[in-house]
Coordinates of C-alpha atoms in Angstrom, one line a residue:
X23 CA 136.3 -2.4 -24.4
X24 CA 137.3 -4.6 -27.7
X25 CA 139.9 -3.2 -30.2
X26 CA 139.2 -2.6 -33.8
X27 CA 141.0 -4.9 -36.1
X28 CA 141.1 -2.4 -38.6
X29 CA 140.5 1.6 -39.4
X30 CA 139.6 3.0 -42.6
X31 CA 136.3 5.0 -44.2
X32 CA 133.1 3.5 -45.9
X33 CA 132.2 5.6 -49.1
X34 CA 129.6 5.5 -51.0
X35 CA 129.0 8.3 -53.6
X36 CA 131.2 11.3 -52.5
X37 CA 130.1 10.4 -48.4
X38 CA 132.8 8.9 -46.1
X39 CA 132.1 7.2 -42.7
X40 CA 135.6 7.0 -40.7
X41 CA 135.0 3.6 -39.1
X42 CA 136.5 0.5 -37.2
X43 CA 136.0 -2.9 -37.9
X44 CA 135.4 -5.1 -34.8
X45 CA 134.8 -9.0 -34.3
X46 CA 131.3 -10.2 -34.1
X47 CA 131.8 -13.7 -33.2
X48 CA 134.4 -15.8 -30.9
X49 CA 135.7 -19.2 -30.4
X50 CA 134.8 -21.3 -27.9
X51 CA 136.5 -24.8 -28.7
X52 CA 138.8 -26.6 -26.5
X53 CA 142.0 -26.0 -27.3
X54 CA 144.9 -28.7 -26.8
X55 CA 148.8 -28.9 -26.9
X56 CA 150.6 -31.6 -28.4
X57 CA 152.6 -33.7 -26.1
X58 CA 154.6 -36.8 -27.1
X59 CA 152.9 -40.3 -25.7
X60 CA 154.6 -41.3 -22.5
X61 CA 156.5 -38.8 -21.7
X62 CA 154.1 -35.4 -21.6
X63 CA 156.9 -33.5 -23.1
X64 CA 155.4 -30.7 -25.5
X65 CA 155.7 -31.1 -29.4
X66 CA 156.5 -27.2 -31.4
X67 CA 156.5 -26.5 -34.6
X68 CA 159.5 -24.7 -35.9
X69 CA 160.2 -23.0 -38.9
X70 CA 163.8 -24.9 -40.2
X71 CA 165.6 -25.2 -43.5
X72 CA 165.0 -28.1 -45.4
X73 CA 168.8 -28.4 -46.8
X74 CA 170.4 -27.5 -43.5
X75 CA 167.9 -28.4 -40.8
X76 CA 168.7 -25.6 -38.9
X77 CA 165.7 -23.1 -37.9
X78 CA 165.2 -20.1 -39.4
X79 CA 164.0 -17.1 -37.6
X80 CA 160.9 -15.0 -39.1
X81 CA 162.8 -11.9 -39.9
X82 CA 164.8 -13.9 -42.6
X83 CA 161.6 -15.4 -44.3
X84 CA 160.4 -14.1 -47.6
X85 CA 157.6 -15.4 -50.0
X86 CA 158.6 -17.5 -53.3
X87 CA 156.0 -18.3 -55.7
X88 CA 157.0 -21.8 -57.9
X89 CA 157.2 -21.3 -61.6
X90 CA 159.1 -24.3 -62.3
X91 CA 160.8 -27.4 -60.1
X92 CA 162.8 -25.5 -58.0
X93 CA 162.6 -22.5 -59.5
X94 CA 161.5 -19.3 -57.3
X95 CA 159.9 -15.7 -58.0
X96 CA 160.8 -13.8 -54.3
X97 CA 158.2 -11.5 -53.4
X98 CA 159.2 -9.3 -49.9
X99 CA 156.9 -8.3 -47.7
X100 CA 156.7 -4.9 -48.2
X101 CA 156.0 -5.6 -51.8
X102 CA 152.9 -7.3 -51.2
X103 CA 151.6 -4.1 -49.2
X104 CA 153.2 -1.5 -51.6
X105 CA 150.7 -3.1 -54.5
X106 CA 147.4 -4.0 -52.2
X107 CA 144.4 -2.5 -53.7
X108 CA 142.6 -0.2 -51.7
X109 CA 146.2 1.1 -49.7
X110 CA 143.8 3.8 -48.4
X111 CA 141.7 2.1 -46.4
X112 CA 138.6 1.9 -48.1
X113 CA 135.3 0.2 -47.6
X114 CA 133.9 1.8 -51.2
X115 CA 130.7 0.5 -51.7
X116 CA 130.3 0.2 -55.6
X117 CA 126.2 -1.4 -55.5
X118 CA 123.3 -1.7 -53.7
X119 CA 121.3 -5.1 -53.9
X120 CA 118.4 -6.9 -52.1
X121 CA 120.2 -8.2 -49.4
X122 CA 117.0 -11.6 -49.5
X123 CA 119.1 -11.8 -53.0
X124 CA 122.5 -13.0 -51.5
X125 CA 122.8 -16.7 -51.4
X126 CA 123.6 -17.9 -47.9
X127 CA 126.4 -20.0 -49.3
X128 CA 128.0 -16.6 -50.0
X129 CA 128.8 -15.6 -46.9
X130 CA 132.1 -15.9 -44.5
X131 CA 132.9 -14.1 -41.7
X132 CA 131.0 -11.0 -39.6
X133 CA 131.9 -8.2 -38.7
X134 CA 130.2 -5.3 -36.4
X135 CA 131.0 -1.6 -37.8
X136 CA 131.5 1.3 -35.5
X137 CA 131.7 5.1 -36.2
X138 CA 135.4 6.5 -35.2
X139 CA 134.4 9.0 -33.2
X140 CA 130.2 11.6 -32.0
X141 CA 130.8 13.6 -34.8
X142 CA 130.4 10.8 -37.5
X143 CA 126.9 9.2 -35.8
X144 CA 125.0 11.6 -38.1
X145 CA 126.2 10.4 -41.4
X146 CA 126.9 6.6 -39.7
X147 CA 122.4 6.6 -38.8
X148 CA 122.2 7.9 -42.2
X149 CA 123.3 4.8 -44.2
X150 CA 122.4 2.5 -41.6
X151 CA 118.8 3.4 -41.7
X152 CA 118.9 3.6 -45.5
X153 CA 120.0 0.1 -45.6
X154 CA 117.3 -0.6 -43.3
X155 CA 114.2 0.7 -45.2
X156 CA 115.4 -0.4 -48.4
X157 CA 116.1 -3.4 -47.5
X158 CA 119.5 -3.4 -49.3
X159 CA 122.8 -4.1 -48.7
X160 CA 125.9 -2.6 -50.2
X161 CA 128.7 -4.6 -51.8
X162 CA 132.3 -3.3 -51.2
X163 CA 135.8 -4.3 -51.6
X164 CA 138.1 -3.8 -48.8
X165 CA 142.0 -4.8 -48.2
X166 CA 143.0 -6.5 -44.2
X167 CA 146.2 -8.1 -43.5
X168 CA 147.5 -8.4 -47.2
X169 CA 144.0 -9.7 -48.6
X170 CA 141.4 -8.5 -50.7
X171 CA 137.6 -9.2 -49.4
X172 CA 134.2 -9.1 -50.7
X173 CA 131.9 -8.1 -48.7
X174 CA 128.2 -7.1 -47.8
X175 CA 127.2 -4.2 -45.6
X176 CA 123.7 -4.4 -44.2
X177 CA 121.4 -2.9 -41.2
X178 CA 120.7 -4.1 -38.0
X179 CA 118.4 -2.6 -35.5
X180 CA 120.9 -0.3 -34.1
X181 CA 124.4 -0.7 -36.2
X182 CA 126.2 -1.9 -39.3
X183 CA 127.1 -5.0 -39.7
X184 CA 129.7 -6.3 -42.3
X185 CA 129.5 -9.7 -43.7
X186 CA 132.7 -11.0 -46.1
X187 CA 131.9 -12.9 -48.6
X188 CA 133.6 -16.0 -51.0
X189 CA 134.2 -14.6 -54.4
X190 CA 132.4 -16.1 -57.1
X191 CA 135.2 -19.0 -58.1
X192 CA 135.3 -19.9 -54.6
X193 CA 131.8 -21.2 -54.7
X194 CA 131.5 -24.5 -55.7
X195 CA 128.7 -26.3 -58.3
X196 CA 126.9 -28.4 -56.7
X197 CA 125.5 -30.1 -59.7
X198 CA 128.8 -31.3 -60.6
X199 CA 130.3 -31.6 -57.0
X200 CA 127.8 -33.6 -55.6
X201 CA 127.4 -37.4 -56.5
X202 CA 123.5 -38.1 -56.2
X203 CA 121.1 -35.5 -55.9
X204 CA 117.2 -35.8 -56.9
X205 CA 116.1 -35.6 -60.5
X206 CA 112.8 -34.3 -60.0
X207 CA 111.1 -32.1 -56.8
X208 CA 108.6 -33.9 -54.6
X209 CA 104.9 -33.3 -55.8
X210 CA 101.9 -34.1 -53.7
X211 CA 101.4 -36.8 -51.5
X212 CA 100.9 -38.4 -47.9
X213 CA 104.7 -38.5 -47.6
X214 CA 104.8 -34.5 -48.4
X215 CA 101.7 -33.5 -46.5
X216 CA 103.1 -35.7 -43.4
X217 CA 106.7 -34.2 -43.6
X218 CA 104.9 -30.6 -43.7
X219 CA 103.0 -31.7 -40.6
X220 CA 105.7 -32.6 -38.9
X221 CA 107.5 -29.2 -40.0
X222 CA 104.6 -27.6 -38.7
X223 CA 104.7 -29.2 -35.1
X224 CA 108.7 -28.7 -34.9
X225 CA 108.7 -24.9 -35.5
X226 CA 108.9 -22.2 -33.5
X227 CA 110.9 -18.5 -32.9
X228 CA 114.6 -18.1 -33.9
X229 CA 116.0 -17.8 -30.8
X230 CA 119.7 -18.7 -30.3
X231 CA 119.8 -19.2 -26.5
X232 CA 118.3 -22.7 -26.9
X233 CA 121.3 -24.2 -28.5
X234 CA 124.5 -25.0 -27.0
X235 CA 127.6 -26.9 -28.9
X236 CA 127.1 -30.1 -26.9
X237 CA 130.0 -31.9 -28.1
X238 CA 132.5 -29.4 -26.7
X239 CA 130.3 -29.8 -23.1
X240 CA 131.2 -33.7 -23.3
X241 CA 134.9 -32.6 -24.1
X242 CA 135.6 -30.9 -21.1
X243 CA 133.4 -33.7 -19.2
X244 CA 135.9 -35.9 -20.6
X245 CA 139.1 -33.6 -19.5
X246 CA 137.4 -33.4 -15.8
X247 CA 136.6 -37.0 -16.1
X248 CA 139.7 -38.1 -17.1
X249 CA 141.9 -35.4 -14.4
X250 CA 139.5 -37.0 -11.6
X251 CA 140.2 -40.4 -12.8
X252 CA 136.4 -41.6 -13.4
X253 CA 135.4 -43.9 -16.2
X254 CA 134.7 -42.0 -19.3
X255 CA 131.0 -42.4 -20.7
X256 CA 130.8 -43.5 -24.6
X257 CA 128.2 -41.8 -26.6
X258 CA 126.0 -44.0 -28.7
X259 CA 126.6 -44.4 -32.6
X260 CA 124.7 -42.9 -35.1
X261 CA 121.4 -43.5 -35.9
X262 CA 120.2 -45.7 -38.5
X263 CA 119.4 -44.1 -42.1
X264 CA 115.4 -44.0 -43.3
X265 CA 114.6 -46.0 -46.2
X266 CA 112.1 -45.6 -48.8
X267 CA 109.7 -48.5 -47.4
X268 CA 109.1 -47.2 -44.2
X269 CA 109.5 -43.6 -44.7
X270 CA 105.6 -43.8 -43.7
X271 CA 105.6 -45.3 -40.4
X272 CA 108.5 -43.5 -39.8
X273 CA 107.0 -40.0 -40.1
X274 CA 103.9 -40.9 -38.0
X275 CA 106.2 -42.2 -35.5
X276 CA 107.9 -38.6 -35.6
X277 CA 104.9 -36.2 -35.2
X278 CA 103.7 -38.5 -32.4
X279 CA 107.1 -38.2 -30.5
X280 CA 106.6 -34.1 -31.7
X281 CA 102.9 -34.6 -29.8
X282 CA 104.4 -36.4 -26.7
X283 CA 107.5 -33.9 -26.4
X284 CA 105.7 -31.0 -26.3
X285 CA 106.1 -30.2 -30.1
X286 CA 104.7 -27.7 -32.1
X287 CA 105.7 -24.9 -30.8
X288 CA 103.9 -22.5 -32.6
X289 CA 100.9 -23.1 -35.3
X290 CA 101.8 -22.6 -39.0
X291 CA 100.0 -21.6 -42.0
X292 CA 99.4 -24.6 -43.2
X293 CA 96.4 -27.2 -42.4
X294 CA 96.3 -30.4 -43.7
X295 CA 92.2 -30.7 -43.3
X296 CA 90.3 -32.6 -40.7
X297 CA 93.0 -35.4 -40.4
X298 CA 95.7 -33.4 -39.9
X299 CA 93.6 -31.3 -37.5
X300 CA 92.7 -34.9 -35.7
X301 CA 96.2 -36.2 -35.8
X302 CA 97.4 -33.2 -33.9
X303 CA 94.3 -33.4 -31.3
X304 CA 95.1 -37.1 -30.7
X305 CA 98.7 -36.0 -30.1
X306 CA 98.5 -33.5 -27.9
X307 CA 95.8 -35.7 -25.7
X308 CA 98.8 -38.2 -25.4
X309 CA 101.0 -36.2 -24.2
X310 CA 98.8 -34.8 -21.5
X311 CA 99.6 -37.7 -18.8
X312 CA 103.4 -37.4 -18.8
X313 CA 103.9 -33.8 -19.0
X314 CA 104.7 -32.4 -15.5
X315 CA 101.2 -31.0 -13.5
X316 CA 102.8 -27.7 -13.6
X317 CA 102.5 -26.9 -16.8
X318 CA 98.7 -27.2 -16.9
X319 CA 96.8 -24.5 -15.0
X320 CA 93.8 -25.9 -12.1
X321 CA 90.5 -25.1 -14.2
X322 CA 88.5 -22.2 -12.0
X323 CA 91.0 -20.1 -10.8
X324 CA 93.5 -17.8 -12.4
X325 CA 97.0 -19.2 -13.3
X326 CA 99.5 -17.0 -14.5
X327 CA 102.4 -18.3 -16.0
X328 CA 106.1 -17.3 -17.6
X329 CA 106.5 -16.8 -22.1
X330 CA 108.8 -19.8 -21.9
X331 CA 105.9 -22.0 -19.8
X332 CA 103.7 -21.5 -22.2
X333 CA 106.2 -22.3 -24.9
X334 CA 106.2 -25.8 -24.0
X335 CA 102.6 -26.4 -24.3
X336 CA 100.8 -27.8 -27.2
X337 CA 98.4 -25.7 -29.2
X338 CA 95.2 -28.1 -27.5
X339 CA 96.6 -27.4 -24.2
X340 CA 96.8 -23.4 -24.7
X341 CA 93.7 -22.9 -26.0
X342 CA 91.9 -24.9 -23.2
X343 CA 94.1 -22.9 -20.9
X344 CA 92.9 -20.0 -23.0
X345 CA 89.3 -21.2 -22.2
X346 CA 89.5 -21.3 -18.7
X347 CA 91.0 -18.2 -18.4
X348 CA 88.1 -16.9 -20.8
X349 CA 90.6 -15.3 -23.7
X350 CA 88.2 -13.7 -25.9
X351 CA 88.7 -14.8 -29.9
X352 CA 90.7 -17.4 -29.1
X353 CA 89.2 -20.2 -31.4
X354 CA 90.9 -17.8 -34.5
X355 CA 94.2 -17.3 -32.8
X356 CA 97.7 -18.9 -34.2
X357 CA 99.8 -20.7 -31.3
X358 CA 102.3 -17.6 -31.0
X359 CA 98.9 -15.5 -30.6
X360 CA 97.5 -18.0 -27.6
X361 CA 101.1 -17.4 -26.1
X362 CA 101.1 -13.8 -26.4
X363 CA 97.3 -13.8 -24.9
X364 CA 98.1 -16.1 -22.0
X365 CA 101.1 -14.3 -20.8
X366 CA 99.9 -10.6 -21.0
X367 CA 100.0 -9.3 -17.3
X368 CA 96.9 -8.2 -15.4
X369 CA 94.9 -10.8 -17.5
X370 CA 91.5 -11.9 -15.8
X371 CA 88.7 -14.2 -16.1
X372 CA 86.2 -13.6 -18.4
X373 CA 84.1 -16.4 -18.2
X374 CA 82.8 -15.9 -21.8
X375 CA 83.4 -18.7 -24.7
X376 CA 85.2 -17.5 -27.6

């Protein structure tokens, strides 16, 4: 069972909530020591005097703020806590706003909220489901270990979350941050209507599961390599940058590797008229010979298959799937639709075109 990291009450109007803060997310790098070359030996940091040289222990460290060369205002500990906004322990809620309002840039760290205790899940559902049907989140001020934060406290299906966020001046300008940025938006053209094709073939569910932080993979392959005394593998360099010139070429390329790959994994909005239509026919024809026999089902009998199967076929492929297994209205039905259809248990033949 995980430990709160801190206590306190969320208020807003004259209701309190009595509630514990808990992590939502952990760390999964590889972690190293520092050892001097040659001899293993490990390297510590130590707090020392810089006159003297001789470490200091923590008990005898204060704070000193610099107003001039040398010059020092001592603040103790216990002073910073004594004048801490908030000393109460209070998540006080002050607005309400669209949560779809909050830039992205705005947000830090999460955090899952908990009621302290059966007799506060009354009042705890209350707010959480107000959140949820407003589609609002509450800005709040709140005070852990000796720092202000602003945060955001929205809904999620069962719980409150708590999200900080960067104050205002912590938020850079991009428009005078950033070196080269475009002077006028992209208007209509092959370029555009090939980059929303290829948008189109590359999109799919959010689902978390299918992404993994690779690079920390190949750095415990290199600690196991390395204790085992194998040859390390060196990964290639980057990739070259696309120029103006063949932008073109460059995006056909890409929706026929999307094609090939199994691509497009679920049917936008958007069509981009009988080319488009063709491009994607001709794609997902290609692809046909090298993806695995499995994957397709034999034509006359019934072939049941798993959500994630299906997932990897192209739209084509799912709606002649959908033919032979005689899915009624399927020449109307989206990609995520043909999926849904397809894998619905107890599902049989009906021998009738759509």
């Amino acid at each position: 069972m995980a430990r709160a990291i801190w206590t306190g009450v969320i208020t807003f109007g004259l209701v309190m909530v009595p509630v514990g803060l808990f992590t939502a997310t952990e760390d999964h790098t590889v972690h190293f020591h520092q050892l001097q070359r040659g001899t293993g030996d490990r390297i510590r940091n130590r707090r020392v005097n810089e006159r003297t040289g001789e470490e200091v222990s923590t008990s005898d460290i204060v704070k000193g703020y610099e107003v001039g060369e040398g010059e020092y205002v001592i603040v103790e500990p216990d002073e910073l806590d004594e004048i801490a906004p908030g000393r109460s322990k209070t998540i006080e809620i002050s607005d309400f706003v669209d949560l779809d309002r909050i830039e992205p840039v705005y947000f830090a760290r999460t955090y899952y909220v908990a009621p302290r205790g059966e007799e506060y899940l009354q009042v705890y559902e209350l707010l959480r489901a107000a959140l949820e049907k407003t589609g609002k989140a509450g800005v709040a001020t709140f005070v852990m270990r000796n720092k202000q934060y602003l945060t955001a406290l929205r809904a999620e299906d069962k719980l409150l979350v708590l999200q900080t966020l960067h104050w205002a001046d912590e938020v850079r300008d991009p428009g005078t941050e950033l070196p080269d940025l475009p002077s006028r938006r992209a208007g209509r053209g092959k370029e555009l209507d090939m980059a929303l094709r290829l948008v189109d073939a590359l999109s799919g569910p959010w689902d978390p599961h299918r992404y993994h932080d690779t690079y920390q993979e190949k750095v415990r392959e290199l600690v196991k390599a390395k204790a085992e005394g194998q040859e390390v593998a060196v990964a290639e360099g980057p990739p070259e940058a696309t120029g103006v010139v063949d932008l073109m070429a460059v995006l056909e390329n890409s929706l026929a590797q999307a094609g090939a790959s199994g691509g497009g994994k679920r049917s936008g909005s958007r069509r981009s008229g009988s080319a488009g239509k063709d491009s994607r026919r001709a794609a997902s024809g290609s692809s046909r010979s090298s993806r695995p026999e499995r994957a397709r089902a034999p034509k006359g009998r019934e072939r049941s298959a798993s959500r994630s199967e299906l997932r990897q076929l192209t739209k084509a492929e799912l709606y002649e799937r959908a033919g032979e297994q005689g899915v009624e209205g399927r020449s109307k039905m989206t990609r995520d639709q043909l999926v849904d259809a397809l894998a619905r248990p107890g599902r049989r033949r009906a021998g009738s075109a759509a």
